[in-house]
Every structure is written in structure tokens, then in C-alpha cells.
Coordinates of C-alpha atoms and ligand atoms in Angstrom, one line a residue:
X1 CA -19.8 10.4 -14.5
X2 CA -18.7 13.9 -15.2
X3 CA -19.6 16.9 -13.0
X4 CA -19.5 20.6 -13.7
X5 CA -20.0 23.8 -11.8
X6 CA -22.9 26.2 -12.4
X7 CA -22.9 29.2 -10.0
X8 CA -25.1 31.7 -11.8
X9 CA -28.2 29.6 -12.9
X10 CA -31.2 29.0 -10.6
X11 CA -30.9 25.3 -9.7
X12 CA -34.7 24.9 -9.5
X13 CA -34.9 25.9 -13.2
X14 CA -31.9 23.9 -14.4
X15 CA -32.8 21.5 -17.2
X16 CA -32.0 18.0 -16.0
X17 CA -33.7 14.6 -15.5
X18 CA -33.5 14.9 -11.7
X19 CA -32.9 17.6 -9.1
X20 CA -31.0 16.5 -6.0
X21 CA -31.7 18.4 -2.8
X22 CA -30.6 17.6 0.8
X23 CA -32.3 17.7 4.2
X24 CA -30.8 17.3 7.7
X25 CA -34.1 17.6 9.6
X26 CA -37.3 16.9 7.6
X27 CA -39.2 19.0 10.0
X28 CA -37.2 22.0 9.1
X29 CA -36.7 22.2 5.4
X30 CA -34.3 24.9 4.2
X31 CA -32.3 26.0 1.2
X32 CA -33.1 24.5 -2.2
X33 CA -35.2 21.8 -0.5
X34 CA -37.5 24.4 1.0
X35 CA -37.5 26.4 -2.3
X36 CA -38.4 23.3 -4.3
X37 CA -41.1 22.4 -1.7
X38 CA -42.7 25.9 -2.2
X39 CA -42.8 25.5 -6.0
X40 CA -44.3 22.0 -5.5
X41 CA -46.9 23.4 -3.1
X42 CA -45.8 21.5 -0.1
X43 CA -45.4 17.9 -1.3
X44 CA -42.0 17.5 0.3
X45 CA -43.3 18.8 3.6
X46 CA -46.2 16.4 3.2
X47 CA -43.9 13.5 2.6
X48 CA -42.1 14.5 5.8
X49 CA -45.3 14.7 7.8
X50 CA -46.3 11.3 6.5
X51 CA -43.0 9.8 7.7
X52 CA -41.8 9.1 4.2
X53 CA -38.9 11.5 4.5
X54 CA -36.2 10.7 6.9
X55 CA -33.3 13.1 7.4
X56 CA -30.8 10.3 8.2
X57 CA -27.7 9.9 6.0
X58 CA -28.4 7.7 3.0
X59 CA -32.2 7.9 3.2
X60 CA -33.9 9.2 0.0
X61 CA -37.3 10.0 -1.4
X62 CA -38.4 10.6 -5.0
X63 CA -40.9 13.3 -5.7
X64 CA -42.4 14.0 -9.1
X65 CA -42.4 17.7 -10.1
X66 CA -44.4 17.7 -13.3
X67 CA -43.6 21.0 -15.1
X68 CA -43.0 23.1 -12.0
X69 CA -39.3 22.7 -12.0
X70 CA -36.5 22.4 -14.6
X71 CA -36.4 18.7 -13.7
X72 CA -39.4 16.4 -13.8
X73 CA -38.4 14.7 -10.6
X74 CA -36.7 15.6 -7.3
X75 CA -34.6 13.3 -5.1
X76 CA -34.6 14.5 -1.6
X77 CA -31.7 12.9 0.3
X78 CA -31.0 12.9 4.0
X79 CA -27.5 14.1 5.1
X80 CA -28.1 13.8 8.9
X81 CA -27.0 16.5 11.3
X82 CA -23.4 15.4 12.1
X83 CA -22.1 16.9 8.9
X84 CA -19.4 14.3 8.3
X85 CA -18.0 13.7 4.8
X86 CA -19.0 10.0 5.1
X87 CA -22.7 11.0 5.7
X88 CA -22.6 13.2 2.7
X89 CA -21.1 10.5 0.6
X90 CA -23.8 8.1 1.8
X91 CA -26.4 10.7 0.7
X92 CA -24.8 10.9 -2.8
X93 CA -24.9 7.1 -3.2
X94 CA -28.6 7.1 -2.1
X95 CA -29.4 9.9 -4.6
X96 CA -27.8 7.9 -7.5
X97 CA -29.7 4.8 -6.4
X98 CA -33.1 6.7 -6.2
X99 CA -32.6 8.6 -9.4
X100 CA -34.0 5.7 -11.5
X101 CA -33.5 6.2 -15.2
X102 CA -32.1 9.7 -14.9
X103 CA -28.9 10.5 -16.8
X104 CA -28.5 14.3 -16.1
X105 CA -28.7 15.5 -12.5
X106 CA -28.8 19.0 -11.1
X107 CA -27.3 19.0 -7.6
X108 CA -28.4 21.8 -5.3
X109 CA -26.8 21.6 -1.8
X110 CA -27.8 24.3 0.7
X111 CA -25.7 27.5 0.9
X112 CA -24.1 26.6 4.2
X113 CA -22.8 23.2 3.0
X114 CA -19.0 23.2 3.1
X115 CA -16.6 22.4 0.3
X116 CA -15.9 19.0 1.8
X117 CA -19.6 18.2 2.1
X118 CA -20.4 19.2 -1.5
X119 CA -17.4 17.2 -2.8
X120 CA -18.4 14.1 -0.7
X121 CA -22.0 14.4 -2.1
X122 CA -20.8 14.5 -5.7
X123 CA -18.3 11.7 -5.0
X124 CA -21.1 9.6 -3.6
X125 CA -23.3 10.2 -6.7
X126 CA -20.3 9.2 -8.9
X127 CA -19.6 5.9 -7.2
X128 CA -23.4 5.3 -6.7
X129 CA -23.9 5.7 -10.5
X130 CA -21.4 2.9 -11.3
X131 CA -22.6 0.1 -13.5
X132 CA -20.8 -2.9 -14.9
X133 CA -22.3 -3.8 -18.2
X134 CA -19.3 -4.5 -20.3
X135 CA -20.4 -8.1 -21.1
X136 CA -24.1 -7.4 -21.8
X137 CA -25.0 -7.4 -25.4
X138 CA -28.7 -6.4 -24.9
X139 CA -28.7 -2.6 -24.6
X140 CA -32.2 -2.7 -23.2
X141 CA -30.9 -4.6 -20.1
X142 CA -28.2 -2.1 -19.3
X143 CA -29.3 -0.1 -16.3
X144 CA -29.1 3.6 -16.9
X145 CA -27.1 5.8 -14.6
X146 CA -26.3 9.4 -13.9
X147 CA -23.7 10.5 -16.5
X148 CA -23.6 14.2 -15.8
X149 CA -24.0 16.2 -12.6
X150 CA -24.3 20.0 -12.7
X151 CA -23.4 21.3 -9.3
X152 CA -25.0 24.5 -8.1
X153 CA -22.8 25.6 -5.2
X154 CA -20.6 28.6 -4.2
X155 CA -18.6 26.4 -1.8
X156 CA -16.6 24.6 -4.5
X157 CA -14.4 25.6 -7.4
X158 CA -14.2 23.9 -10.8
X159 CA -10.8 22.4 -9.7
X160 CA -12.4 20.8 -6.7
X161 CA -15.0 19.0 -8.9
X162 CA -12.2 17.9 -11.3
X163 CA -10.5 16.3 -8.4
X164 CA -13.7 14.6 -7.3
X165 CA -14.2 13.3 -10.9
X166 CA -10.7 11.9 -11.0
X167 CA -11.3 10.2 -7.7
X168 CA -14.6 8.7 -8.9
X169 CA -13.0 7.6 -12.1
X170 CA -10.2 5.9 -10.3
X171 CA -12.5 4.1 -7.8
X172 CA -14.8 2.9 -10.6
X173 CA -11.8 1.8 -12.8
X174 CA -10.6 -0.3 -9.9
X175 CA -14.1 -1.8 -9.7
X176 CA -14.0 -2.5 -13.5
X177 CA -10.7 -4.4 -13.1
X178 CA -12.2 -6.5 -10.2
X179 CA -15.4 -7.2 -12.0
X180 CA -13.8 -8.2 -15.3
X181 CA -13.7 -12.0 -15.6
X182 CA -10.3 -13.7 -15.4
X183 CA -10.3 -14.8 -19.0
X184 CA -10.4 -11.1 -20.0
X185 CA -8.3 -9.7 -17.1
X186 CA -5.0 -11.6 -17.0
X187 CA -1.7 -10.5 -15.5
X188 CA -0.8 -9.2 -19.1
X189 CA -4.0 -7.2 -19.6
X190 CA -3.7 -5.8 -16.0
X191 CA -0.2 -4.6 -17.0
X192 CA -1.6 -3.0 -20.1
X193 CA -3.9 -0.9 -17.9
X194 CA -1.0 0.3 -15.9
X195 CA 1.0 1.0 -19.0
X196 CA -2.0 3.0 -20.4
X197 CA -2.0 5.2 -17.2
X198 CA 1.8 5.7 -17.7
X199 CA 1.2 7.0 -21.2
X200 CA -1.6 9.3 -20.2
X201 CA -0.2 10.9 -17.0
X202 CA 2.8 13.2 -16.6
X203 CA 5.5 12.1 -14.3
X204 CA 4.3 8.5 -14.1
X205 CA 6.6 5.9 -15.5
X206 CA 5.5 2.3 -15.8
X207 CA 7.7 -0.7 -16.4
X208 CA 6.6 -4.3 -16.5
X209 CA 9.0 -7.1 -15.3
X210 CA 8.4 -10.3 -17.3
X211 CA 9.3 -13.9 -16.5
X212 CA 12.9 -13.7 -17.6
X213 CA 13.6 -10.5 -15.6
X214 CA 11.8 -12.1 -12.6
X215 CA 14.1 -15.1 -12.9
X216 CA 17.1 -12.8 -13.0
X217 CA 15.8 -11.0 -9.8
X218 CA 15.3 -14.4 -8.1
X219 CA 11.6 -13.7 -7.5
X220 CA 11.1 -17.4 -6.6
X221 CA 8.0 -16.8 -4.5
X222 CA 6.1 -15.1 -7.2
X223 CA 7.3 -17.6 -9.8
X224 CA 6.3 -20.5 -7.6
X225 CA 2.7 -19.4 -7.6
X226 CA 2.7 -18.9 -11.4
X227 CA 4.0 -22.4 -12.1
X228 CA 0.6 -24.0 -12.6
X229 CA -0.7 -21.3 -14.9
X230 CA -0.6 -20.9 -18.7
X231 CA -0.7 -17.1 -18.2
X232 CA 2.7 -15.5 -17.7
X233 CA 3.3 -13.7 -14.4
X234 CA 4.4 -10.1 -14.3
X235 CA 5.6 -7.6 -11.7
X236 CA 4.2 -4.1 -12.6
X237 CA 6.3 -1.2 -11.4
X238 CA 4.9 2.3 -11.5
X239 CA 7.0 5.3 -10.4
X240 CA 5.5 8.7 -9.9
X241 CA 8.0 11.6 -9.6
X242 CA 6.1 14.8 -8.6
X243 CA 7.0 18.1 -10.1
X244 CA 6.9 19.6 -6.6
X245 CA 8.0 17.3 -3.8
X246 CA 6.8 18.2 -0.3
X247 CA 9.0 15.4 1.3
X248 CA 12.1 14.8 -0.8
X249 CA 13.4 12.1 1.6
X250 CA 10.1 10.1 1.5
X251 CA 9.2 7.5 -1.1
X252 CA 5.8 5.9 -0.5
X253 CA 6.0 2.2 -1.5
X254 CA 2.6 0.8 -2.4
X255 CA 2.3 -3.0 -3.0
X256 CA -0.9 -4.7 -4.2
X257 CA -1.8 -8.4 -4.5
X258 CA -3.0 -9.2 -8.0
X259 CA -4.0 -12.9 -8.2
X260 CA -6.2 -12.6 -11.3
X261 CA -7.7 -15.9 -10.5
X262 CA -7.2 -17.9 -7.3
X263 CA -8.3 -21.6 -7.6
X264 CA -6.1 -22.4 -4.6
X265 CA -3.7 -24.3 -6.8
X266 CA -3.1 -28.0 -5.8
X267 CA -4.7 -27.2 -2.4
X268 CA -7.8 -26.5 -4.5
X269 CA -10.8 -24.5 -3.2
X270 CA -14.3 -25.8 -3.1
X271 CA -16.2 -25.0 -6.4
X272 CA -19.1 -23.1 -4.7
X273 CA -18.3 -19.4 -4.9
X274 CA -15.0 -19.9 -6.6
X275 CA -16.0 -17.5 -9.4
X276 CA -15.5 -14.7 -6.9
X277 CA -11.8 -15.4 -7.0
X278 CA -11.6 -13.4 -10.2
X279 CA -11.5 -10.5 -7.7
X280 CA -8.4 -11.7 -5.9
X281 CA -6.6 -8.8 -7.6
X282 CA -8.5 -6.1 -5.7
X283 CA -5.3 -4.9 -3.9
X284 CA -3.4 -4.6 -7.1
X285 CA -6.3 -2.7 -8.7
X286 CA -6.4 -0.3 -5.8
X287 CA -2.7 0.3 -6.0
X288 CA -2.6 0.8 -9.8
X289 CA -5.6 3.1 -9.8
X290 CA -4.6 4.8 -6.5
X291 CA -1.1 5.5 -7.8
X292 CA -2.6 6.7 -11.1
X293 CA -4.9 9.1 -9.1
X294 CA -2.0 10.5 -7.0
X295 CA -0.1 11.2 -10.2
X296 CA -3.1 12.6 -12.1
X297 CA -3.8 15.0 -9.2
X298 CA -0.1 15.9 -9.1
X299 CA 0.2 15.3 -5.3
X300 CA 3.7 16.2 -4.0
X301 CA 4.9 12.8 -2.7
X302 CA 7.1 10.4 -4.7
X303 CA 5.2 7.1 -5.1
X304 CA 6.4 3.7 -6.1
X305 CA 3.7 1.2 -6.8
X306 CA 4.6 -2.5 -7.2
X307 CA 1.9 -5.0 -8.3
X308 CA 2.9 -8.7 -8.6
X309 CA 0.3 -10.4 -10.9
X310 CA -0.3 -14.1 -11.6
X311 CA -3.0 -16.7 -11.6
X312 CA -3.0 -19.5 -9.0
X313 CA -3.8 -22.7 -10.9
X314 CA -3.3 -26.4 -10.5
X315 CA -1.5 -28.4 -13.2
X316 CA 1.3 -30.8 -13.7
X317 CA 3.9 -28.1 -13.2
X318 CA 2.2 -26.5 -10.2
X319 CA 3.9 -26.1 -6.9
X320 CA 3.0 -28.9 -4.5
X321 CA 2.4 -28.9 -0.7
X322 CA 5.7 -29.7 0.9
X323 CA 7.8 -27.9 -1.8
X324 CA 10.4 -25.5 -0.5
X325 CA 11.0 -22.4 -2.5
X326 CA 13.4 -19.4 -2.2
X327 CA 12.1 -15.9 -2.1
X328 CA 13.8 -12.9 -3.7
X329 CA 15.5 -11.9 -0.4
X330 CA 16.9 -15.4 0.0
X331 CA 14.4 -16.6 2.6
X332 CA 13.4 -20.3 2.1
X333 CA 9.6 -21.0 2.5
X334 CA 7.9 -24.4 2.9
X335 CA 4.7 -24.4 1.0
X336 CA 2.3 -26.0 3.4
X337 CA -0.8 -24.8 1.5
X338 CA -0.7 -23.6 -2.1
X339 CA -3.9 -21.5 -1.4
X340 CA -1.8 -19.2 0.8
X341 CA -0.4 -17.7 -2.3
X342 CA -1.0 -14.0 -1.7
X343 CA 1.7 -13.7 1.0
X344 CA 4.2 -15.3 -1.4
X345 CA 3.8 -12.9 -4.2
X346 CA 3.7 -10.0 -1.8
X347 CA 6.9 -11.2 -0.2
X348 CA 8.9 -10.6 -3.4
X349 CA 7.0 -7.4 -4.2
X350 CA 7.8 -6.0 -0.7
X351 CA 11.5 -6.9 -1.2
X352 CA 11.5 -5.2 -4.6
X353 CA 9.8 -2.1 -3.2
X354 CA 12.5 -1.8 -0.5
X355 CA 15.3 -2.3 -3.0
X356 CA 13.8 0.3 -5.3
X357 CA 14.0 2.9 -2.5
X358 CA 10.7 3.0 -0.7
X359 CA 11.0 4.6 2.7
X360 CA 7.4 3.7 3.8
X361 CA 5.5 0.6 2.8
X362 CA 1.8 0.0 2.5
X363 CA 0.4 -3.2 1.0
X364 CA -3.2 -4.0 0.1
X365 CA -4.4 -7.5 -0.4
X366 CA -7.5 -9.7 -0.4
X367 CA -5.4 -12.0 1.8
X368 CA -7.5 -14.1 4.2
X369 CA -10.9 -15.5 4.8
X370 CA -10.2 -14.9 8.5
X371 CA -10.4 -11.1 8.2
X372 CA -13.9 -11.5 6.7
X373 CA -14.9 -13.5 9.8
X374 CA -13.4 -10.9 12.1
X375 CA -14.4 -7.6 10.5
X376 CA -16.9 -8.3 7.7
X377 CA -17.2 -5.8 4.8
X378 CA -17.1 -2.5 6.9
X379 CA -13.5 -2.4 8.1
X380 CA -10.3 -3.6 6.4
X381 CA -7.8 -5.2 8.8
X382 CA -4.9 -2.9 9.5
X383 CA -1.6 -4.3 10.6
X384 CA 1.6 -2.2 11.1
X385 CA 5.1 -2.4 12.3
X386 CA 5.4 1.3 13.2
X387 CA 2.9 3.1 15.5
X388 CA 3.0 6.5 13.8
X389 CA 2.8 5.1 10.3
X390 CA -0.1 2.9 11.3
X391 CA -2.0 5.9 12.8
X392 CA -1.3 7.8 9.6
X393 CA -2.9 5.0 7.5
X394 CA -5.8 4.7 9.9
X395 CA -6.5 8.4 9.8
X396 CA -6.5 8.3 6.0
X397 CA -9.0 5.5 6.2
X398 CA -11.3 7.5 8.5
X399 CA -11.3 10.6 6.4
X400 CA -11.7 8.8 3.1
X401 CA -14.4 6.4 4.1
X402 CA -12.1 3.4 3.4
X403 CA -12.2 2.3 7.0
X404 CA -9.4 0.3 8.6
X405 CA -9.3 -1.2 12.1
X406 CA -6.0 -1.9 13.9
X407 CA -5.1 -5.6 14.4
X408 CA -2.2 -6.9 16.4
X409 CA 1.2 -8.2 15.6
X410 CA 3.3 -9.8 18.4
X411 CA 6.4 -12.0 18.6
X412 CA 4.3 -14.5 20.6
X413 CA 2.6 -15.3 17.3
X414 CA 5.9 -16.1 15.7
X415 CA 5.7 -19.9 16.3
X416 CA 2.8 -19.9 13.8
X417 CA 5.2 -18.9 11.0
X418 CA 7.9 -21.5 11.7
X419 CA 8.6 -24.5 9.5
X420 CA 10.4 -27.7 10.6
X421 CA 12.3 -27.7 7.3
X422 CA 12.7 -24.2 6.0
X423 CA 13.0 -20.6 7.3
X424 CA 9.3 -20.0 7.1
X425 CA 6.1 -21.9 6.4
X426 CA 3.4 -20.2 4.2
X427 CA 0.5 -21.6 6.3
X428 CA 0.0 -22.8 9.8
X429 CA -1.3 -26.2 10.8
X430 CA -3.8 -24.5 13.0
X431 CA -6.7 -22.3 11.8
X432 CA -6.3 -19.8 14.6
X433 CA -5.4 -16.1 14.0
X434 CA -5.3 -16.6 10.2
X435 CA -5.2 -12.9 9.3
X436 CA -2.5 -12.2 11.9
X437 CA -0.5 -15.1 10.7
X438 CA -0.5 -13.8 7.2
X439 CA 0.6 -10.3 8.4
X440 CA 3.4 -11.8 10.6
X441 CA 4.6 -13.6 7.5
X442 CA 4.7 -10.4 5.4
X443 CA 6.5 -8.5 8.1
X444 CA 9.5 -10.8 7.4
X445 CA 10.0 -9.1 4.0
X446 CA 9.7 -5.4 5.0
X447 CA 13.4 -4.8 5.6
X448 CA 12.7 -3.0 8.9
X449 CA 10.9 -0.1 7.1
X450 CA 7.7 1.4 8.6
X451 CA 5.1 -0.9 7.0
X452 CA 1.4 -1.3 7.1
X453 CA -0.7 -4.1 5.6
X454 CA -4.4 -3.8 4.8
X455 CA -6.3 -7.0 4.5
X456 CA -9.2 -6.1 2.2
X457 CA -10.6 -9.6 1.6
X458 CA -13.9 -8.4 3.3
X459 CA -14.1 -4.8 2.0
X460 CA -12.7 -5.3 -1.5
X461 CA -15.5 -7.5 -2.7
X462 CA -19.1 -7.2 -1.5
X463 CA -22.1 -9.1 -2.8
X464 CA -20.1 -10.5 -5.7
X465 CA -18.8 -7.2 -7.0
X466 CA -15.6 -5.2 -6.5
X467 CA -15.8 -2.1 -4.4
X468 CA -12.6 -0.2 -5.2
X469 CA -11.6 -0.3 -1.5
X470 CA -8.3 1.4 -0.9
X471 CA -8.2 3.9 -3.8
X472 CA -9.5 6.7 -1.7
X473 CA -7.4 5.7 1.3
X474 CA -4.3 6.0 -0.9
X475 CA -5.3 9.5 -2.1
X476 CA -6.0 10.6 1.5
X477 CA -2.8 9.1 2.8
X478 CA -0.7 10.9 0.2
X479 CA -2.5 14.2 0.8
X480 CA -2.0 13.8 4.5
X481 CA 1.7 13.0 4.2
X482 CA 2.1 16.1 2.1
X483 CA 0.2 18.3 4.5
X484 CA 1.6 17.2 7.8
X485 CA 4.7 15.1 7.3
X486 CA 4.7 11.4 8.1
X487 CA 2.9 12.1 11.3
X488 CA 5.8 11.0 13.4
X489 CA 5.2 13.6 16.1
X490 CA 1.6 14.6 16.0
X491 CA 0.0 11.2 15.5
X492 CA 1.8 9.0 18.0
X493 CA -0.6 7.0 20.0
X494 CA -3.5 9.0 18.9
X495 CA -5.5 8.6 15.7
X496 CA -6.0 12.0 14.0
X497 CA -9.4 13.1 12.8
X498 CA -11.2 10.6 15.0
Ligands
BES1 N1 -7.7 -15.1 -1.8 C1 -7.8 -15.8 -0.7 C2 -8.5 -15.1 0.5 C3 -9.9 -14.7 0.3 C4 -10.9 -15.6 0.6 C5 -10.3 -13.5 -0.3 C6 -12.3 -15.3 0.4 C7 -11.6 -13.2 -0.5 C8 -12.6 -14.0 -0.1 C9 -6.4 -16.3 -0.2 O1 -5.5 -16.5 -1.2 C10 -6.6 -17.6 0.5 O2 -7.0 -18.5 -0.1 N2 -6.4 -17.6 1.8 C11 -6.5 -18.7 2.6 C12 -5.2 -18.9 3.4 C13 -5.1 -20.3 4.1 C14 -5.0 -21.4 3.1 C15 -4.0 -20.3 5.1 C16 -7.7 -18.5 3.6 O3 -7.9 -17.4 4.0 O4 -8.4 -19.5 3.8
MN2 MN1 -5.6 -18.4 -2.0
ZN3 ZN1 -5.7 -15.5 -2.9

């Protein structure tokens, strides 16, 4: 979806397929909602009286306007009274949902809406208008969506809308990567996407490490996962050097798990629902598109994005339970369960990020079923080795809508990670604390740097589709780092913006 700004024109007369207006309290219509109601001789008020119109965030009603307005229909969306960006985003998503077959929307927020609220509304429409139709050949079965939004507001500038569009594009591109089946999205084609971003965006350099280079680097953990697959593994490296750098001593290291298909390997998964494991690269998608977005917006923090990509397949060459492998940093790992593959490929990627100069680490991964049991699809699990850095990531989650809830690490969990034969085991014998176990394992590879881990297994895929979880958090995190440092003083012990 593309948006554009129209300040001069009367929104009620704007030629579009649908007019979007907002209400906080249906009993007190104001702004464009009240003006539209007047032209429609009170039908919106009537809908409110009949209880069809609810001002709560994400509620929406469609009203037909005939010839009385520039658009034949009006979507009235509730934004609630709290005024939070998340509420306005929910309103935008609901508007896109309710807009039916409309392709052009005129968006008319009230005059007192803030820049953040208008941006959130447009962002919500953009992500709400997402469709995945790449593999449908029947045009008639493709569900139409809003393609263009004309925004009538004095609260935003054209540059604000361009930034919203870039954000929506990045989130939706991450969803495309997730939703693309694994025979089309392989480690190689994922790397092609990253390379494409590198060609397109100033200051973004992309290199792709292939099998021979991975062997030279000793990336034994990543290579062990790839052994059973006919698709060659890669490690995608994206480096963004900003023109203006707000924190010259800071390099944000983003790491994203990209298992383009996870069968479980020799410890094979049950077949029911296995098709969803094409989305086991959601962390990698968020990191690629998130880093691309940071670079496209020219945010002033140097960013290094590392995405280890492979399939996890069973075959005659595949890694077997009981095998011991050596990770890039020299740590030996007993493979107790070949389905605990994400932590293995992340181990080498974290080592590589630290060696390439990252000063702060954040990894995103669809890592454990246990985090889905714990937090469902609302909050990602947030683990961190440094209090201030963890609060910084959590605050970015709150402000962006990519929510993350703190989970514990503690030395008393360490026995879970031990192996009788090697330095570490990749899976515990017990099922308890599965998400914590995975995080404790990753921590071993973070070289003492401030590090956070987001387990997005529950938030990254919902109802069989990718969500793009993490992209907006990355943008908010980098914006926050640029605005108020790494948060080492202000944020200690207290989440900001909560
Ligand atoms: N990719 C899965 C985690 C997952 C499960 C993501 C369901 C999304 C939906 C991961 O590789 C995995 O298989 N984890 C195992 C670890 C176990 C073998 C220690 C799990 O969570 O069961
Ligand atoms: Mn697995
Ligand atoms: Zn996996």
C-alpha cells in the first residue's frame, strides 16, 4: 500500500472507494465523523444509537453513502479514548478489514489527532491490507485490498508518511518471506532477497558466506544442521553504515534464525502441522527486513545483521542424536535432539556477530514450542543478560506494538545445559523450562556482550501465516538508541514508556 498526503482538499469530497473516519465515543461524534454524519443525515448517529457503533479500538462499522460523499462508503472505526499508538494501529487494521473490495481509501482523522496517532492509523491500514496471493492463478479468487490511502491531516508531513510506508513494506515483506513455501524460499533465495536490499539501499552492504567459507570459519554448528539437506546453507551478513552516526562506539548486532524448513531432522516431527515449519525462518526475515528498514530510513546507528540459513532435514548424511559437533567458538555440543536446531545455528551466528564487532546483541528466533505454551501469540519471550539493554528492547516492543515480556535466566538452570560427554548438550532430557533452556544455551555464545533473545515462536506465526513480528521492534529499538543512548542510565530497573 502507498499513502500520500492531501492537506487542501475536503476529505468528504475526496474521490475514493472508501472514506475512513474515527470515533472515540460514539455518543459524541466530532471532526470528519460528525461532518460525514451530517451529510448522511444522521445514519452514523443512528448506528451509534442502535448499538452498532462501538468506540472501542479495533471496532468498525460500514455505512453506505450513495452519492452524498466523494466515496460510496464510509468505514467508521473506533480508536478508544486512551489515545495510544497501539489503539490507533488496531483501528487501522479494522478499517482495512471492513473496507471490503475498496482499493482507494481517503483517510480523515480528526484535527486533534497527533502525528503518532495518524501514523499508527495508516500503518494499521497498511498491514491490515496485506494479502498473500503469490501462488493463486485464479485472479477472481484474489481478495482485493486497499492499495492507496490519501491522508487528510495537518498533523503529519509527507516524510512521516514515507516512513510509515517503508515500515509497512518491510513488515509485509517479512510476511511474504514467511508465507512463501520452502520449495520456493530456500537459504539461497533468502540470501537473494538480502542481496537485493543491499543493491537498492545506500550504505547497506550484503555479503553471503557459502559452505566453503563456513567450513573455513569452523561454523560446525550451522553446518551440522545442514548435513541432511540438499539445499546449501548460507550465513547472510548485512552491514549498514549510517551517513550520520549518533553513537560511533555502538554497533547493533542483529541475529535471526532462518530454518527455511524444519522437519526436526532425524528426531523428526509429527506430520500434522509440519507444513507450518516453512515459517521457521521468521526471525531471519525480521532481521533482514528490519535491517533493510533501518538503512532505508537512514537511522544513525551502525547495524550488523547476521542470518544463518539452512533447512533441517533427515537423510543418510544427517546429524544423528548422540553426535558431538564443534561450534565456531570451539565449544563442543552433544546433539541430544536434532529438532533443537535453532540454537545451534544461532550459536555460530552470535559468535560471528561478536567477532565482526557488534557491541550489543539481539537475536530473534522461532525457537521453542514452550514459549507458545507460556505466552501465546501476544507477547514474545524476552531474555537478556544485561538489565539496561533488556529494558531498552522491552520499551521498543511496547512502543512498536511488537510486545515482549521478560523471562528469566539464572545459573540455577545451568544443569539443564550440561552434557555427560561434551561442553554442552543441545536439548535437556526433561521437558521443563524449554524456552529458558534454549536461552541459557544461547547465552554461552554471546562473548559477555549485552545480549537479548526474543523467542517469537508464538508471535511470528499466527493462524498459519507469518506476522512480521520483530520488524517494527527493530526500527523502534534503533530509533530509541539514537535518541537516548543505550539507556544505561535512564532505563535501569524501570521500563520506559510503560
Ligand atoms: N522451530 C521449532 C520451534 C517451534 C515450534 C516454532 C512450533 C514454532 C512452532 C524448534 O526448532 C523446535 O523444534 N524446538 C523444539 C526443541 C526441543 C526439541 C528441545 C521444541 O520446542 O519442541
Ligand atoms: Mn526444530
Ligand atoms: Zn526450528
